[in-house]
Amino acid sequence: MDIFGMPIQVLAGQIMLGLVNGCFYAVLSLGLAVIFGLLRIVNFAHGAFFMTGAFGAWMLQSFLGLGYWVALLAVPLIVGALGGVFERTLLRRLYGLDPIYGLLLTFGVVLVLEGGFRVAFGTSGQAYPVPTQLQGVINLGFMILPIYRAWVIVAALAACFITWWLIERTSLGARLRAATEKPQLTQSFGVNVPLLLTFTYAGGIALAAFTGVLAAPILHVNSGMGSNLVIIVFAIVVIGGMGSIFGSIVTALGIGVIEGLTKVWYSEASTTVIFVVMALVLLFRPRGLFGKEGAA
C-alpha cells in the first residue's frame, strides 16, 4: 500500500525514527522551558550542558569503569549540581535586569565548556557503546527498531511526564511558581525563595545532562553536539509557547515526526522545515501554540 507514492512501511519507519528524535527534543526543550518559564532566563548554555552530560557518561566509563546505568543516575545529579553553583554565584546577579545580560552570560558558558572539551578531547568524537541489556533489535513488521531507540522513547516520555507532574500537580511545583511570580510574598510565608530558584535551574540543567547520557550511545560524543541541537530546541520552545511545559513536549514530538516525514518527500528541506513551521506559528499566533496571553 502506497501513500502519496511512498510505501506505507517507509512512512511508518520514518515516523518512528522521527519520534525518537522528537523524544530527544522533548526532554531538552522541557528543561529550557522550565528555566525560562520559572526564571525568565534565556539559557543559551542548555546545549553545552547537554554535551557535558554526554561527556560525563563517557568519562565515567573511560576513567572509572562505571557503566551506562550508573551514568544515567549520577551524571544528571553532578551536572545539575554544577548548574546550581553557576546559578548561585553568577546568574543570580542578573535577575531583574534586561534578559540580554543572561543571554550573554550563558553564551559565555557555551564558549568555555565547548572550548575546554575541544582542547581536552579533540573534535573527532568519542564512541560510547550501547549497554549490553539494550542491544539487539525489535521486528515491528514495518521496520527493524533497535532496542536502545525504543528505550530512549520510554525514558524520555517518562522524564517528561514526571517533570510535568512535579511542576503542575504537586505542592513543590506550586511553591516554585509562587516563588517566581511573587517572591517577596512567598518569602514572607517562610519559603526559601533563593533555594527554590537554584533548585529550578539545577533541575533544568539536570534534564539537559540526562538527555546527553541518552544520546551518547547514538551520537558521537563531541564538543559540538550541543550546538547542533540548541537552535532547534529554541525553535521548539518558541513554537510551543515560551515557558509552556506541555507545549514544549507536544511540539517536540510533533516536530520530530514532521522532520522524519520531510526526509521522505524532500530530504533537502528536513533541516529547515522546523523554522518554516516557527515562522508560520509566529505569524498567526505570536505567543506560540500553547502560550498564554502576555507570554510572548
XYZ file of C-alpha atoms in Angstrom, residues 3-190:
188
model
C 0.556 6.837 0.405
C 1.418 9.766 -1.877
C 3.645 7.430 -3.867
C 5.555 6.122 -0.830
C 5.261 2.596 0.609
C 3.498 2.645 3.969
C 6.409 0.728 5.501
C 8.789 3.572 4.615
C 6.451 6.202 6.045
C 5.867 4.231 9.254
C 9.601 3.744 9.684
C 10.287 7.451 9.263
C 7.526 8.321 11.738
C 9.116 6.001 14.303
C 12.599 7.454 13.742
C 11.129 10.947 13.922
C 9.515 10.022 17.230
C 12.928 9.000 18.598
C 14.409 12.360 17.572
C 11.332 14.080 18.947
C 11.935 12.460 22.335
C 15.439 13.959 22.442
C 13.981 17.328 21.505
C 11.233 16.952 24.114
C 13.483 16.445 27.149
C 15.920 19.141 26.012
C 13.199 21.695 25.273
C 11.446 20.759 28.518
C 14.475 21.797 30.582
C 14.752 25.004 28.596
C 11.049 25.751 29.041
C 11.255 25.127 32.799
C 14.150 27.573 33.183
C 12.524 30.274 31.070
C 9.008 29.730 32.394
C 10.006 29.951 36.056
C 13.162 32.087 35.999
C 12.707 34.151 32.809
C 16.284 33.300 31.807
C 17.112 32.555 28.154
C 19.552 29.731 28.879
C 21.732 29.654 25.768
C 24.085 27.234 27.583
C 21.498 24.436 27.506
C 23.145 22.649 24.588
C 26.551 22.893 26.263
C 25.195 21.197 29.395
C 23.665 18.512 27.141
C 27.138 17.952 25.704
C 28.627 17.906 29.216
C 26.186 15.166 30.188
C 27.290 13.018 27.245
C 30.957 13.598 28.061
C 30.254 12.835 31.712
C 28.922 9.392 30.804
C 31.912 8.740 28.552
C 34.419 9.850 31.214
C 32.809 7.735 33.929
C 33.223 4.700 31.710
C 36.675 5.524 30.330
C 38.355 6.669 33.541
C 36.387 4.961 36.333
C 34.938 1.925 34.567
C 31.364 2.867 35.539
C 28.689 1.766 33.104
C 25.666 3.308 31.468
C 23.151 2.774 34.272
C 25.365 4.452 36.859
C 25.936 7.346 34.452
C 22.200 7.704 33.801
C 21.665 8.348 37.516
C 24.910 10.077 38.533
C 25.646 12.407 35.620
C 22.371 14.426 35.776
C 22.913 14.915 39.517
C 26.532 16.015 39.077
C 25.905 18.330 36.121
C 22.733 19.659 37.762
C 24.761 20.490 40.882
C 27.284 22.359 38.710
C 24.369 24.276 37.193
C 23.165 25.128 40.702
C 26.598 26.508 41.595
C 26.566 28.588 38.398
C 23.140 29.976 39.297
C 24.146 30.827 42.880
C 27.431 32.505 42.003
C 26.812 34.270 38.693
C 23.352 34.010 37.170
C 21.526 35.208 40.292
C 23.144 38.629 39.967
C 21.268 39.192 36.699
C 17.692 38.604 37.913
C 15.535 41.615 37.170
C 17.910 43.007 34.565
C 17.467 43.065 30.800
C 17.329 39.428 29.520
C 20.212 40.182 27.143
C 22.623 40.029 30.101
C 21.582 36.479 30.931
C 21.821 35.527 27.269
C 25.366 36.900 27.029
C 26.458 35.202 30.256
C 25.123 31.795 29.234
C 26.653 32.221 25.774
C 29.992 32.780 27.510
C 29.470 29.492 29.360
C 28.979 27.787 25.984
C 32.337 29.087 24.762
C 34.110 27.976 27.953
C 32.616 24.475 28.070
C 32.896 23.709 24.362
C 36.401 25.135 24.159
C 37.530 23.183 27.214
C 36.247 19.844 25.946
C 37.606 20.558 22.460
C 41.090 21.185 23.827
C 40.946 18.164 26.138
C 39.431 15.571 23.786
C 39.632 16.969 20.255
C 36.851 17.303 17.708
C 36.670 13.821 16.166
C 34.235 12.453 18.753
C 34.293 9.582 21.221
C 32.322 6.364 20.821
C 30.070 5.256 23.679
C 28.740 1.688 23.474
C 25.118 0.673 23.854
C 24.676 -1.157 27.196
C 24.522 -4.940 26.888
C 20.955 -5.148 28.219
C 19.689 -2.846 25.453
C 21.480 -4.333 22.469
C 19.582 -6.059 19.684
C 16.531 -5.139 17.629
C 12.748 -5.457 17.636
C 10.905 -6.519 14.480
C 7.834 -4.284 14.244
C 6.782 -5.718 10.905
C 7.209 -2.463 9.007
C 10.732 -1.796 10.314
C 13.535 -3.137 12.470
C 13.795 -0.920 15.558
C 16.918 -1.088 17.734
C 16.011 -1.863 21.332
C 18.048 1.096 22.541
C 15.995 3.541 20.490
C 12.816 2.048 21.932
C 14.321 2.589 25.392
C 15.027 6.226 24.516
C 11.339 6.755 23.741
C 10.252 5.201 27.044
C 12.861 7.008 29.172
C 12.276 10.401 27.537
C 8.486 10.233 27.836
C 8.813 9.137 31.472
C 11.132 12.080 32.219
C 8.702 14.485 30.529
C 5.701 13.153 32.451
C 7.478 13.239 35.821
C 8.678 16.806 35.247
C 5.224 17.974 34.168
C 3.620 16.264 37.176
C 6.100 17.773 39.645
C 5.563 21.310 38.380
C 1.843 21.236 37.637
C 0.405 18.786 40.172
C 2.459 18.950 43.383
C 2.915 21.402 46.244
C 6.581 21.754 45.264
C 5.548 22.989 41.831
C 3.066 25.406 43.403
C 5.851 26.833 45.574
C 8.134 27.161 42.554
C 5.518 29.096 40.596
C 4.708 31.295 43.576
C 8.402 31.984 44.230
C 8.926 33.245 40.691
C 5.681 35.196 40.347
C 5.592 36.858 43.804
C 8.927 36.195 45.531
C 8.517 38.663 48.406
C 5.073 37.383 49.353
C 6.265 33.778 49.117
C 9.307 34.603 51.268
C 7.027 36.052 53.934
C 5.417 32.626 54.349
C 8.767 31.144 55.331
